[in-house]
mmCIF file of C-alpha atoms in Angstrom:
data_model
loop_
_atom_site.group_PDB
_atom_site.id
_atom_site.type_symbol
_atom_site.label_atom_id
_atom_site.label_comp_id
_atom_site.label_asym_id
_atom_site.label_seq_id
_atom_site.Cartn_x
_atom_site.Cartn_y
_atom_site.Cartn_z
ATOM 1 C CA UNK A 1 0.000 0.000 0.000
ATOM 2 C CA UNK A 2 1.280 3.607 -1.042
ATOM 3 C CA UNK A 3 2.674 5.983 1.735
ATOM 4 C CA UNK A 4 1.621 9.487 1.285
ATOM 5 C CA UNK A 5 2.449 10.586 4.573
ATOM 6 C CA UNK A 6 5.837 13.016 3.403
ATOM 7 C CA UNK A 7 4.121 13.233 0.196
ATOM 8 C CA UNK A 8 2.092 17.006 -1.439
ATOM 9 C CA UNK A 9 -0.364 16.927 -3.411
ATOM 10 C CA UNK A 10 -0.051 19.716 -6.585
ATOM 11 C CA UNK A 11 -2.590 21.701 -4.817
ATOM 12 C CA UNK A 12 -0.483 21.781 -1.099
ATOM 13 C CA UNK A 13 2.424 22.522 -3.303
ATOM 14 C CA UNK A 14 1.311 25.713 -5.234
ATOM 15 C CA UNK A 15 -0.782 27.073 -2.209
ATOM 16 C CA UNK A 16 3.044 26.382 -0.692
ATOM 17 C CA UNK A 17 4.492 28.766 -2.972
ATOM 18 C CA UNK A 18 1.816 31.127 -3.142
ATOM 19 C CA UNK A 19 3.001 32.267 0.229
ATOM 20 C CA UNK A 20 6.506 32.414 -0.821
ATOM 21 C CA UNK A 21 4.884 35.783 -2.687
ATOM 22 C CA UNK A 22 3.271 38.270 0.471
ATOM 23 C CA UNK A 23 1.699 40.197 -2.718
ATOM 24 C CA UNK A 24 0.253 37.351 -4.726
ATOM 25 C CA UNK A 25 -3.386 36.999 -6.005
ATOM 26 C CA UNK A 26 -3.528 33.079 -6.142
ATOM 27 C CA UNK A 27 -4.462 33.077 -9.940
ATOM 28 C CA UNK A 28 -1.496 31.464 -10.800
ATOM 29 C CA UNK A 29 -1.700 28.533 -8.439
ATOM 30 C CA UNK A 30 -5.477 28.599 -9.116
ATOM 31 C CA UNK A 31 -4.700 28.533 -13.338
ATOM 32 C CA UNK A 32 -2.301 25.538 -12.702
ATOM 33 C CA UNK A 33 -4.316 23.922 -10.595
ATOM 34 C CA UNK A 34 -7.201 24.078 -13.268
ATOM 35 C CA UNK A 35 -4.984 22.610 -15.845
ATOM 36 C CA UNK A 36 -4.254 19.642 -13.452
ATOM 37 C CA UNK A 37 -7.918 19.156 -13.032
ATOM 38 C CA UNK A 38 -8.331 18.889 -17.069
ATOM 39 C CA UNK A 39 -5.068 16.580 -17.357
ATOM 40 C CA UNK A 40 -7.198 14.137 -15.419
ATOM 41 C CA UNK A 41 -10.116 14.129 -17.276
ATOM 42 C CA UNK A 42 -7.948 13.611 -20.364
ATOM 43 C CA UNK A 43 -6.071 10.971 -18.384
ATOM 44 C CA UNK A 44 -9.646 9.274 -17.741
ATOM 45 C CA UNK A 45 -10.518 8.725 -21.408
ATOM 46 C CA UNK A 46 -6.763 8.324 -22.333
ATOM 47 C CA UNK A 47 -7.025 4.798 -20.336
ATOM 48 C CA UNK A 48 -10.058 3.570 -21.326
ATOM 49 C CA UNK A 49 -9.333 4.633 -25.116
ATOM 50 C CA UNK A 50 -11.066 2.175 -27.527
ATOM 51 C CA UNK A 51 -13.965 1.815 -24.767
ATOM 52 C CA UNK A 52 -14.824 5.322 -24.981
ATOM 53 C CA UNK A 53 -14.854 5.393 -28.689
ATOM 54 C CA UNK A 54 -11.860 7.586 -29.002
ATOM 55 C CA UNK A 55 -9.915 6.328 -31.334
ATOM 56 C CA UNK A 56 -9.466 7.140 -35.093
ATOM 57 C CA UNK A 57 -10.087 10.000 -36.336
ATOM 58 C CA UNK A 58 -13.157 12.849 -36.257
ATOM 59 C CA UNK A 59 -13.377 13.503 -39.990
ATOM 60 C CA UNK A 60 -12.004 17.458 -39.180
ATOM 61 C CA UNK A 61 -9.098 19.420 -40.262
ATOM 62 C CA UNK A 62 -7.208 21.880 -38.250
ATOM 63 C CA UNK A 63 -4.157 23.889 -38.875
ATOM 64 C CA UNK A 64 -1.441 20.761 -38.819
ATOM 65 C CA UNK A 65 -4.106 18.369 -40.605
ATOM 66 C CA UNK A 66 -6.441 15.549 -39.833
ATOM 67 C CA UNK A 67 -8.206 15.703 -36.590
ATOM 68 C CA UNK A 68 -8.114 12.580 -33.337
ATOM 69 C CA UNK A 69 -10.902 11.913 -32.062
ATOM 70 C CA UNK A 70 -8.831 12.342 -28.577
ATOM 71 C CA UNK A 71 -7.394 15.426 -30.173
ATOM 72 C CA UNK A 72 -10.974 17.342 -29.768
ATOM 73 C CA UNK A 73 -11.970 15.442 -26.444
ATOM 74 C CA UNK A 74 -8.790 17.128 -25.079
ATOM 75 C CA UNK A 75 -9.638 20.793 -26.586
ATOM 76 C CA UNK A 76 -12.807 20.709 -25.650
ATOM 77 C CA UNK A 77 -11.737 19.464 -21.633
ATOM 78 C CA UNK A 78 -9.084 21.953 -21.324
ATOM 79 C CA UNK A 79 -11.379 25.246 -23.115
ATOM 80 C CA UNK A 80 -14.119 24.327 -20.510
ATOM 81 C CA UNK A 81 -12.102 23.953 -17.391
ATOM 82 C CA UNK A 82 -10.615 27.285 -17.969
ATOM 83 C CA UNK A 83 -13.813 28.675 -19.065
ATOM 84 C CA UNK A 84 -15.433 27.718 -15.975
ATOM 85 C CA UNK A 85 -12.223 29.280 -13.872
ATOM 86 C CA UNK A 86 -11.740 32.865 -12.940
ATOM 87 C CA UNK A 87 -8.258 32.971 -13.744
ATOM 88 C CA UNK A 88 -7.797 32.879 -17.139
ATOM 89 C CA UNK A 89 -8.845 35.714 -20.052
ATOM 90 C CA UNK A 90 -8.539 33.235 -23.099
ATOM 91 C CA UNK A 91 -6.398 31.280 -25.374
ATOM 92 C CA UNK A 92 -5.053 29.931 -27.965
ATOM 93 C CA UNK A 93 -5.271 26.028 -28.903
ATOM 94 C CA UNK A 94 -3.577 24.291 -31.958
ATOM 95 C CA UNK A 95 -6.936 22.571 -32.440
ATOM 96 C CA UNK A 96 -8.736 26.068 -33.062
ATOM 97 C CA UNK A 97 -7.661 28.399 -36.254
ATOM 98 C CA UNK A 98 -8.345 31.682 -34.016
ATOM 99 C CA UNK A 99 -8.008 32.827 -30.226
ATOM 100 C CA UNK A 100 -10.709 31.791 -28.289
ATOM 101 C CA UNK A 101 -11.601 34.917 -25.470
ATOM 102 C CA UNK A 102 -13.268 34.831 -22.047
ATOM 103 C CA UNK A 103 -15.456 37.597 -22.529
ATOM 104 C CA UNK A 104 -17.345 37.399 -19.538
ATOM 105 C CA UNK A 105 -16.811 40.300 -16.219
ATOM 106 C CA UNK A 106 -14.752 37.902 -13.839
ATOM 107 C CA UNK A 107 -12.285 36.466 -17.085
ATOM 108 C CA UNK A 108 -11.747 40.311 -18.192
ATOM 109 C CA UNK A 109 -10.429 40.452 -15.012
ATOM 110 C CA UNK A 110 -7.698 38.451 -14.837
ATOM 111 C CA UNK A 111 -4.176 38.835 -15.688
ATOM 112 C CA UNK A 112 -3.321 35.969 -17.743
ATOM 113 C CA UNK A 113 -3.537 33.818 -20.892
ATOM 114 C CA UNK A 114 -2.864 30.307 -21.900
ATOM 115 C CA UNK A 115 -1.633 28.955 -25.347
ATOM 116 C CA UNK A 116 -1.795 25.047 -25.530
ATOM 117 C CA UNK A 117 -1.807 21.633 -27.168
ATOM 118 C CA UNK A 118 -4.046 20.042 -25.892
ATOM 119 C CA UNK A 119 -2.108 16.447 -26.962
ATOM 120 C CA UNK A 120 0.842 16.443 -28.421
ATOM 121 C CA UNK A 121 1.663 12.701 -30.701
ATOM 122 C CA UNK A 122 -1.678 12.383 -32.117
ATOM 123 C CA UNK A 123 -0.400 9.948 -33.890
ATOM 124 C CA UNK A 124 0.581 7.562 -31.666
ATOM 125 C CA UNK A 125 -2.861 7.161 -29.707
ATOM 126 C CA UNK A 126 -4.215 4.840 -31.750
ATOM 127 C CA UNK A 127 -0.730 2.761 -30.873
ATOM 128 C CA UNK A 128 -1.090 3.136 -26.681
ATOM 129 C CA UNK A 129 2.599 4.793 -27.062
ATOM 130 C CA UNK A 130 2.593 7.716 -25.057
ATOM 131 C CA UNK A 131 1.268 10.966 -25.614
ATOM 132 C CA UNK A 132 1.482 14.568 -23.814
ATOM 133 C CA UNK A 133 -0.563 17.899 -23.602
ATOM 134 C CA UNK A 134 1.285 21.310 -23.364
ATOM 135 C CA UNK A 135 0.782 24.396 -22.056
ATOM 136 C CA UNK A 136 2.097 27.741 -21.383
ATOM 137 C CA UNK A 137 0.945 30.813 -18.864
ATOM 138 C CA UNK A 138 1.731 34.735 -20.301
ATOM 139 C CA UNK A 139 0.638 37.812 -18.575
ATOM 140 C CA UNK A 140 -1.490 40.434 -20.537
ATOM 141 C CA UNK A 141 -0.112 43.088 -21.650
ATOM 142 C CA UNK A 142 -3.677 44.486 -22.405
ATOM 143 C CA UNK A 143 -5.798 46.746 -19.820
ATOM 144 C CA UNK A 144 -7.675 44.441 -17.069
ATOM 145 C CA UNK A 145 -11.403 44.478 -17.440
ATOM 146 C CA UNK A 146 -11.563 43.947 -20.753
ATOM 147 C CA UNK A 147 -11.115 40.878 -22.884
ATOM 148 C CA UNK A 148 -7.743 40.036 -23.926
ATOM 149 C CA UNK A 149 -6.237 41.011 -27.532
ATOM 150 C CA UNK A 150 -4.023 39.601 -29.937
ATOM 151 C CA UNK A 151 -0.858 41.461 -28.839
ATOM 152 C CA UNK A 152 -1.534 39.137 -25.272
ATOM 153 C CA UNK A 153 -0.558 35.417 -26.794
ATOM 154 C CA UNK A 154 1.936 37.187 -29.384
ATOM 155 C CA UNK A 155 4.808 37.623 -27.060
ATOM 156 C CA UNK A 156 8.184 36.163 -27.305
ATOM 157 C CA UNK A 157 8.714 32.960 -25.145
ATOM 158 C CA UNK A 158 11.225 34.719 -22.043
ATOM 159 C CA UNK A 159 7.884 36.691 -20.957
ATOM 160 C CA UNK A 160 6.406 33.121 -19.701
ATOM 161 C CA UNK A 161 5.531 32.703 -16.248
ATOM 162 C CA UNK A 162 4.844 29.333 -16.507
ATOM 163 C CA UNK A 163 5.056 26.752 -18.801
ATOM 164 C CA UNK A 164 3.906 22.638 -18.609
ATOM 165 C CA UNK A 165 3.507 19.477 -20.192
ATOM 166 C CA UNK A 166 1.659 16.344 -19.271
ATOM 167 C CA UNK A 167 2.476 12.848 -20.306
ATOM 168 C CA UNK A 168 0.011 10.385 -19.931
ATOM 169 C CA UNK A 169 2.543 7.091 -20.164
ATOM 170 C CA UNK A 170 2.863 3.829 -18.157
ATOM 171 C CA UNK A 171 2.253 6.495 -15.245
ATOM 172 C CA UNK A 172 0.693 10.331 -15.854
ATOM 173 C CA UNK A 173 3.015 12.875 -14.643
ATOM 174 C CA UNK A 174 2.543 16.666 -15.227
ATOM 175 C CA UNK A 175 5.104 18.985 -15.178
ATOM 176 C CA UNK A 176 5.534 22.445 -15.000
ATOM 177 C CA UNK A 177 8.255 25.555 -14.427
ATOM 178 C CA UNK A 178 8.237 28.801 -13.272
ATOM 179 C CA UNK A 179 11.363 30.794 -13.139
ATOM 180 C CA UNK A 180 12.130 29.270 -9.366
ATOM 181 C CA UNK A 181 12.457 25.891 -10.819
ATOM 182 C CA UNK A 182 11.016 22.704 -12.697
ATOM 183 C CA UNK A 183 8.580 20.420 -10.557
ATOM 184 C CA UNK A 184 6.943 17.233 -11.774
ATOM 185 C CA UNK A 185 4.306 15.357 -9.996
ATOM 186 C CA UNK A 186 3.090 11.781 -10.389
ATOM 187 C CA UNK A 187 -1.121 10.982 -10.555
ATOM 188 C CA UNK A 188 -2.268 8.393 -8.437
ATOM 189 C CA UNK A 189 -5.404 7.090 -10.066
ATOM 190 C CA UNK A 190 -7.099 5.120 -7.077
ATOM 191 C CA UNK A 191 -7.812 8.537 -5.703
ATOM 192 C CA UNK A 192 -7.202 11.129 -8.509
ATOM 193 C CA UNK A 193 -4.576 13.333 -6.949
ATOM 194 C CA UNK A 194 -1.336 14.522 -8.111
ATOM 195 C CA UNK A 195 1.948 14.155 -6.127
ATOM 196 C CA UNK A 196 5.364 15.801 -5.449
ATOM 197 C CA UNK A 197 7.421 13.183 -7.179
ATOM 198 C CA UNK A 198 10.198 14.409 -9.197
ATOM 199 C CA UNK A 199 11.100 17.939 -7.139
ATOM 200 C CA UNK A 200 13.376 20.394 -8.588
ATOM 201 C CA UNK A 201 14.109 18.497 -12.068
ATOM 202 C CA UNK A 202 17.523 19.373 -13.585
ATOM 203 C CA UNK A 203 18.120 18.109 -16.638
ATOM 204 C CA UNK A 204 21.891 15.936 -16.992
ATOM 205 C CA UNK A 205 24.299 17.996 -18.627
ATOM 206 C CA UNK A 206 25.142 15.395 -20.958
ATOM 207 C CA UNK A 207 23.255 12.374 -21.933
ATOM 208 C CA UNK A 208 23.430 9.274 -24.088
ATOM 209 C CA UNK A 209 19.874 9.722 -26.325
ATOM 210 C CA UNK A 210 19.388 11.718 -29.762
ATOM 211 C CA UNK A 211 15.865 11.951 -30.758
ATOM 212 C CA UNK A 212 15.609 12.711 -34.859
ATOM 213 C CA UNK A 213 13.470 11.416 -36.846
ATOM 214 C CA UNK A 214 16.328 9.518 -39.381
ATOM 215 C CA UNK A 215 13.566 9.707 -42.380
ATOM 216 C CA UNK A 216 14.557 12.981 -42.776
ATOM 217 C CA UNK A 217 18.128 12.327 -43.066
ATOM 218 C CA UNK A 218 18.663 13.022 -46.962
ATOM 219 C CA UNK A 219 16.508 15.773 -46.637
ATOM 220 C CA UNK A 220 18.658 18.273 -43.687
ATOM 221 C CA UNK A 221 21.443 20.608 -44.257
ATOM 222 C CA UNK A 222 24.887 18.667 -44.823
ATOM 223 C CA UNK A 223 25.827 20.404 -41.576
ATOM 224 C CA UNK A 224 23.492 18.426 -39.691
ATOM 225 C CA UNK A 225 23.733 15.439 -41.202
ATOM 226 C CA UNK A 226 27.420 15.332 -40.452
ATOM 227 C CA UNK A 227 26.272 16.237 -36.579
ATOM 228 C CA UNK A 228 23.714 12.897 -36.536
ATOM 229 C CA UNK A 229 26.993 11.063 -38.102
ATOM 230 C CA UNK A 230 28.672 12.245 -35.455
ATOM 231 C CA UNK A 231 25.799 10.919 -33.373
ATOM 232 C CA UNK A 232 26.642 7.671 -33.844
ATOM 233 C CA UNK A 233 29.962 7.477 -34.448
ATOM 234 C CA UNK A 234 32.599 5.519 -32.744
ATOM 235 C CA UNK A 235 35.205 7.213 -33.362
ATOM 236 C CA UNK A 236 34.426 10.832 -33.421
ATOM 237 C CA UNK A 237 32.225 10.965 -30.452
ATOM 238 C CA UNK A 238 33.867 11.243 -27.605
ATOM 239 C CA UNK A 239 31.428 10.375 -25.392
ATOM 240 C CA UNK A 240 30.684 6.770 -27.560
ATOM 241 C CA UNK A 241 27.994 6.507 -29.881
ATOM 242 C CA UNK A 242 24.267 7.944 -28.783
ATOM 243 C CA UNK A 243 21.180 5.928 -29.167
ATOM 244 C CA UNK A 244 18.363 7.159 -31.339
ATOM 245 C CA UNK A 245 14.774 7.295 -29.099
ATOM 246 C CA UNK A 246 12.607 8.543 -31.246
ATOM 247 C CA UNK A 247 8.651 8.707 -30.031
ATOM 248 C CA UNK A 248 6.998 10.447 -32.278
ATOM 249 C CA UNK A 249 5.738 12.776 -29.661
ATOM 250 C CA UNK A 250 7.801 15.555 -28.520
ATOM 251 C CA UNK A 251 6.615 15.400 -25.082
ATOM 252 C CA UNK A 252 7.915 12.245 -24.350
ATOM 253 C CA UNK A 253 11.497 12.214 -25.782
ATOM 254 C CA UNK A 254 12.005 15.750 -24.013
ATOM 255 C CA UNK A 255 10.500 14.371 -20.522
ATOM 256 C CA UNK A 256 13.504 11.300 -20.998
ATOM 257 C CA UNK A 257 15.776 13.940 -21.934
ATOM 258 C CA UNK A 258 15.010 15.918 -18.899
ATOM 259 C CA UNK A 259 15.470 13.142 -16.933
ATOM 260 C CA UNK A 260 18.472 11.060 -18.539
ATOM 261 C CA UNK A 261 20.546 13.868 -20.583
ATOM 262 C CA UNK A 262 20.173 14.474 -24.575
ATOM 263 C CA UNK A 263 19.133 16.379 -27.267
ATOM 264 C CA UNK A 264 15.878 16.448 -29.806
ATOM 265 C CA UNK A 265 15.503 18.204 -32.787
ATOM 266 C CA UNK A 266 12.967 18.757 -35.393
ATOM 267 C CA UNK A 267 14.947 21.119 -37.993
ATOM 268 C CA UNK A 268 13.596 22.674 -41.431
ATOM 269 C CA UNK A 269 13.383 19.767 -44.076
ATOM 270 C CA UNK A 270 12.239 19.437 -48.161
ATOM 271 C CA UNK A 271 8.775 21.020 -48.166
ATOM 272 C CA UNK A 272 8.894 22.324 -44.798
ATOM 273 C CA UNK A 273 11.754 25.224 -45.013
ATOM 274 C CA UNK A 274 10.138 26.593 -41.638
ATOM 275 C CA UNK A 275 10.019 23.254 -39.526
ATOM 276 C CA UNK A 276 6.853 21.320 -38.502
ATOM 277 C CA UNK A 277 6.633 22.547 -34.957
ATOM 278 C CA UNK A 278 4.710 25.050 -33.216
ATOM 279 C CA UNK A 279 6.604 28.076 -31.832
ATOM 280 C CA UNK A 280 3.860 29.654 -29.568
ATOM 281 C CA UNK A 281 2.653 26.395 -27.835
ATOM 282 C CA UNK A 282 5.094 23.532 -28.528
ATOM 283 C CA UNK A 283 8.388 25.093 -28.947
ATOM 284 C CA UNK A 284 8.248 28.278 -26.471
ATOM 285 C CA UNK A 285 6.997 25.977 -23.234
ATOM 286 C CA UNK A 286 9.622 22.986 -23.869
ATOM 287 C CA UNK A 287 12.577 25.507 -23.837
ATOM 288 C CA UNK A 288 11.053 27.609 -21.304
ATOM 289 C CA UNK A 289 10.951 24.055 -18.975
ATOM 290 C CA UNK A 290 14.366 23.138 -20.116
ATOM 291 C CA UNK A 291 16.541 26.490 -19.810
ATOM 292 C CA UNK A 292 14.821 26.404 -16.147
ATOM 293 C CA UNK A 293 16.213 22.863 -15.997
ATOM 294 C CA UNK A 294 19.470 23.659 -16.588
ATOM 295 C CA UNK A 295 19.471 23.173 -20.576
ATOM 296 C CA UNK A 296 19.164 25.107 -23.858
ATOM 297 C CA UNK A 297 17.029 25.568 -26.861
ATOM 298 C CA UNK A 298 17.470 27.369 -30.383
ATOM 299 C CA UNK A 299 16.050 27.271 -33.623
ATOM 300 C CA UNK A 300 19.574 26.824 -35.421
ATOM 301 C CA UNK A 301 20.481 30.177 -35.372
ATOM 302 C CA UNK A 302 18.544 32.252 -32.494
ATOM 303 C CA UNK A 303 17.550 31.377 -28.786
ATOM 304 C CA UNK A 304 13.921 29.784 -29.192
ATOM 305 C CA UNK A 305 12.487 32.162 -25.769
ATOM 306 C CA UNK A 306 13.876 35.401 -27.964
ATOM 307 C CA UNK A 307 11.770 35.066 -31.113
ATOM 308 C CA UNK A 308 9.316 37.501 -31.254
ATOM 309 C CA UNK A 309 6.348 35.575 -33.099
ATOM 310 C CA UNK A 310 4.266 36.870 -35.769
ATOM 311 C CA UNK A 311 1.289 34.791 -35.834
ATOM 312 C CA UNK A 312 -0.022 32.313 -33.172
ATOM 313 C CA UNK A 313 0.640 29.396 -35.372
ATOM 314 C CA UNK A 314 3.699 30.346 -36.477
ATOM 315 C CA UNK A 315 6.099 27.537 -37.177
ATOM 316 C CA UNK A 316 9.685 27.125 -36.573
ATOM 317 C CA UNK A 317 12.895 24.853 -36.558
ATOM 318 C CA UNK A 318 14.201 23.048 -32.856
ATOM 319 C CA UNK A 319 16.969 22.173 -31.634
ATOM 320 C CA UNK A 320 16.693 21.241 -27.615
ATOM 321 C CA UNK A 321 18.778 19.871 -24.826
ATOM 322 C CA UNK A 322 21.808 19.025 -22.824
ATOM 323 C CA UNK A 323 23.744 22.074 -22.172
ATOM 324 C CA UNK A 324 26.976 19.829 -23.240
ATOM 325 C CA UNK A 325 25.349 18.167 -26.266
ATOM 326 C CA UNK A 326 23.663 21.328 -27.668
ATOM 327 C CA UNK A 327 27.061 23.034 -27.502
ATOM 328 C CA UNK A 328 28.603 20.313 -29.872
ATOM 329 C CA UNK A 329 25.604 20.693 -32.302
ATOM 330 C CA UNK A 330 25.866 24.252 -32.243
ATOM 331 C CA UNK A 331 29.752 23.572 -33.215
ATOM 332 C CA UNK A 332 28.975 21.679 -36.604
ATOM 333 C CA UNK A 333 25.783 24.448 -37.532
ATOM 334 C CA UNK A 334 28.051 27.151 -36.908
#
């Protein structure tokens, strides 16, 4: 039987540092804590997949293509949760073309926005591999008291207060920075609370993993395809050859990176000269989450958190990791 008796729940633990702050509201521990509550009603249908009928697809298109079925459940979860909360003004959701706004007198009033993806590897739900959602917390820059404006989710990734990910794998574990550190805590199903269980995350300086998807090999600059040979060289390397994990769902090879040390990329390819990726709510959390953790995160030429976007589904090149190992790529792009 579990002990729980040294253990916090995410709730204890942002009411915790709430009063780290004398001047705090409590919207921020109260937005976080509404994301958890969505993340398990995702987590719900996640596990019982093909009983819930959520499987395949929904016969939609959005912005990256072909719609889950999971893929809407998710939107549709997170957009009421928040809806329903007082601490959030609106946001933006890769499932939904346009911002969505809180228009309503308590949501005017408060002083932040979320930009999300509500899951993150569509593709490999149909699979069980694992999957994630992602998030990521901005102040307004707009006037309180009245609904949020465009100029509020188009800010360049260092203005985050908080950014998050959840991965619902062999266990569901959300995690989530602010600029005093990286927290992750583990849900325990029987009674549908989150706990402290990886405190203060720091991610390994070096690692062993690459994560690239080696399709796209013939199709990179010859700069980077002499860094993946160097990947898995045995001679060149120092370090000895890295293995290639490769999920098909960012969230999961950058929570093992965090953990264990390495490096993922996505870079621009043949018929995709700006990347596949999502700058506003895939690319801006994850580095936000792993410069906290001790790591770095570019595009291939600029600091990811210092792009100033132009359009909330802007797309963009990544390259993210290992302090260590994103200094040698950053050697052979250079």
């Amino acid at each position: 039987m579990p002990r729980y008796n040294n253990l916090m729940t995410l709730d204890e633990f942002t009411i915790q540092q709430l009063r780290l702050f004398p001047n705090a509201t409590g919207e921020l521990s109260g937005l976080l804590r509404g994301i958890g509550l969505a993340a398990k009603q995702v987590n719900r249908e996640v596990n019982k997949a093909a009983l819930a009928d959520i499987l395949g697809v929904d016969g939609s298109i959005n912005v990256q293509g072909e719609v889950q079925k999971l893929d809407t459940y998710a939107n549709e979860v997170f957009i009421k949760v928040l809806r329903s909360g007082i601490n959030c003004a609106g946001i933006v959701s890769e499932e939904n073309e346009c911002m969505m706004l809180f228009d309503d007198a308590k949501s005017n009033q408060s002083k932040y926005v979320v930009l999300m993806d509500p899951i993150d590897g569509s593709g490999n739900i149909d699979i069980n591999i694992s999957i994630g959602s992602i998030f990521s917390v901005y102040r307004r820059v707009s006037e309180l008291g009245k609904p949020a404006v465009l100029e509020d989710f188009l800010q360049p990734g260092i203005k985050q207060v908080a950014a998050g990910y959840v991965i619902y794998g062999s266990s569901t574990i959300l995690v989530y920075a602010t600029r005093r550190g990286v927290n992750g805590f583990t849900l325990d199903n029987s009674i549908g609370e989150f706990y402290l269980s990886h405190p203060d995350m720091r991610m390994p300086p070096h690692g062993r993993f690459y994560s690239f998807d080696n399709r796209y090999y013939n199709q990179v600059d010859p700069k980077l395809k002499r860094y993946v040979d160097f990947c898995i060289s045995t001679t060149e390397n120092r370090k000895g050859p890295y293995s290639n994990r490769y999920y098909g769902c960012m969230v999961a090879d950058i929570h093992r990176n965090l953990l264990k040390g390495g490096i993922f990329f996505y870079p621009q390819v043949e018929g995709r000269p700006e990347g596949k990726l999502r700058l506003c709510y895939e690319c801006n959390p994850m580095a936000f989450i792993t410069e906290v953790a001790g790591g770095s995160a570019t595009n291939g030429r600029q600091r990811i958190l210092d792009i100033m976007p132009e359009h909330i589904h802007q797309r963009t090149p990544l390259f993210i990791g290992s302090k260590e190992m994103m200094r040698d790529l950053e050697g052979f792009l250079q």
